[in-house]
CSV table of C-alpha atoms in Angstrom, one decimal:
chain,number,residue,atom,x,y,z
A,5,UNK,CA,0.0,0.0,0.0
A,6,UNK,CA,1.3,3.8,-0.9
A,7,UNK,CA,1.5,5.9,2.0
A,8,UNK,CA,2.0,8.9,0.1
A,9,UNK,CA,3.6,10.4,-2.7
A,10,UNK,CA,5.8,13.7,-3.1
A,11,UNK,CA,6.6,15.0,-6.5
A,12,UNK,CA,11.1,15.7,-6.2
A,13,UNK,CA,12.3,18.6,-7.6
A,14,UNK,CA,12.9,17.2,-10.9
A,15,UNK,CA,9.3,16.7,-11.4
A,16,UNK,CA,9.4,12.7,-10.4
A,17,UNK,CA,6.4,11.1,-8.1
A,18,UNK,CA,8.4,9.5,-5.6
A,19,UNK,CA,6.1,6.8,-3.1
A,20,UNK,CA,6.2,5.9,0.2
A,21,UNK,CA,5.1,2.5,0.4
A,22,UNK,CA,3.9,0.8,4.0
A,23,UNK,CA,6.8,-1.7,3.4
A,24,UNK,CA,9.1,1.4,3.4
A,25,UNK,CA,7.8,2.9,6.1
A,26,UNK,CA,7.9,-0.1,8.3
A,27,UNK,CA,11.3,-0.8,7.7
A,28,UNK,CA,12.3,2.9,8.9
A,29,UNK,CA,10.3,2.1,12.0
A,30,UNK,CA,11.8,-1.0,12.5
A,31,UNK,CA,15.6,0.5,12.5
A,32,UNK,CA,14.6,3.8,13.1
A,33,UNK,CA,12.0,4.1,15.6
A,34,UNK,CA,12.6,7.6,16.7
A,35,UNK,CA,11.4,8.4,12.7
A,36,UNK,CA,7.7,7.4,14.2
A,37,UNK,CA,6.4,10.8,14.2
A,38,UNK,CA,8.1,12.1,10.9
A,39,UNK,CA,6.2,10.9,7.8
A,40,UNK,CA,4.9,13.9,6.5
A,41,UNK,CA,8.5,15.7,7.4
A,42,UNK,CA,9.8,12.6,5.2
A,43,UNK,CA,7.6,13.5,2.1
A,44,UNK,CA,8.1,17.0,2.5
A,45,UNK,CA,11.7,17.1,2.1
A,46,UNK,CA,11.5,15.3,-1.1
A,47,UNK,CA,9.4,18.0,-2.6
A,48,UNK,CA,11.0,20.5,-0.9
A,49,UNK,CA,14.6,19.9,-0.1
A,50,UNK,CA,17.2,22.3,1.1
A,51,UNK,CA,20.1,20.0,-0.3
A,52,UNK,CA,20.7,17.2,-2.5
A,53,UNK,CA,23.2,15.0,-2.2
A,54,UNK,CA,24.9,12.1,-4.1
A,55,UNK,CA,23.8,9.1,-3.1
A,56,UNK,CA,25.2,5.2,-3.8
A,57,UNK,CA,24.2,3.7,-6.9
A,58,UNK,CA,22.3,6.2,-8.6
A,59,UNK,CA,20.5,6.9,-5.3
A,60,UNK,CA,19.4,10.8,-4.3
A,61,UNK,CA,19.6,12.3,-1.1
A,62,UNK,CA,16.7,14.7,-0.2
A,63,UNK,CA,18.7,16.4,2.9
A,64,UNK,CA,16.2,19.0,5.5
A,65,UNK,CA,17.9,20.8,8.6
A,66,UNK,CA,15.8,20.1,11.3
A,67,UNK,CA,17.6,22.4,14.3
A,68,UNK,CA,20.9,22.3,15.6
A,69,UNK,CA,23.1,19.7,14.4
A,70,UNK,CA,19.8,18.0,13.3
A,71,UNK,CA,19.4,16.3,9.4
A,72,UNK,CA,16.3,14.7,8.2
A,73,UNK,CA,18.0,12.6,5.3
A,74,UNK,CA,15.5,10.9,2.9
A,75,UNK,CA,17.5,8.5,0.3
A,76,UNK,CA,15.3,7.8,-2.7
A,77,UNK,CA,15.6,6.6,-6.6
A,78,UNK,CA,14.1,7.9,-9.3
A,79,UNK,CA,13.1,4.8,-11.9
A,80,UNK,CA,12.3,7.4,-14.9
A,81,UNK,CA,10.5,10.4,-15.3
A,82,UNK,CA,7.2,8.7,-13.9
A,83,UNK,CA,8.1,6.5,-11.1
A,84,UNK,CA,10.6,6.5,-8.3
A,85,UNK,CA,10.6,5.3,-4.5
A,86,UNK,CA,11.5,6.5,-0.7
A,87,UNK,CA,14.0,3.6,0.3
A,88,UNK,CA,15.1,4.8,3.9
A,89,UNK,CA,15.3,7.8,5.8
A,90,UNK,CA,17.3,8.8,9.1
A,91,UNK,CA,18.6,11.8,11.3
A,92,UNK,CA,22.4,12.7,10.8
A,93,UNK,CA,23.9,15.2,13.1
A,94,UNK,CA,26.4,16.7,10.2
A,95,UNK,CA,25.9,17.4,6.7
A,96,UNK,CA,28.3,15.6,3.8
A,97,UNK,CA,28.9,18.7,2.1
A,98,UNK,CA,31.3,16.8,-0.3
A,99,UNK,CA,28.5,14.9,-2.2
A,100,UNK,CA,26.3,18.4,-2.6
A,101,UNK,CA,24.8,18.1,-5.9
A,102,UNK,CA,22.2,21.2,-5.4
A,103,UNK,CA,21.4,23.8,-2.6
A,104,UNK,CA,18.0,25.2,-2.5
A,105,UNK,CA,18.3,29.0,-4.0
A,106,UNK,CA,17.7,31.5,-0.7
């Protein structure tokens, strides 16, 4: 089952399945009360970074020392998928692809 759906900023409808989200839970509990914060920084991002494998990195700075990392992949111009998310407390700004324009 799709728990949602946020459009990145190249235009692609990345999902959120319930398998997804379950396995964030699972390793992540802490990521519980997050969901929409999860599909909002893939629409809205404030950086993007490289991920492995042809992966993207929606990053959102949550406070302090705080990162909201969503890693995602984008299948083609119609279809891509949320496949984990997690709270960093610094920002790789050696894979910065794009920084949202101030």
């Amino acid at each position: 089952m799709i728990l949602g759906i946020a459009h990145s900023v190249n235009g692609v409808p990345i999902r959120l399945t319930d398998e997804r989200w379950e396995h964030i839970l699972f390793r992540r509990p802490e990521m519980a009360s997050f969901i929409e914060t999860v599909l909002d920084g893939v629409e809205d991002p404030e950086y993007i970074l490289r991920g492995y494998k042809g992966t993207l990195i929606e990053v959102v700075h949550l406070g302090e020392r705080s990162y909201l990392n969503v890693v995602y992949r984008e299948l083609s111009q119609a279809a891509g998928f949320i496949i984990t998310a997690r709270i960093h407390r610094k920002l790789d700004k050696s894979k910065i692809i794009r920084r949202r324009a101030i």
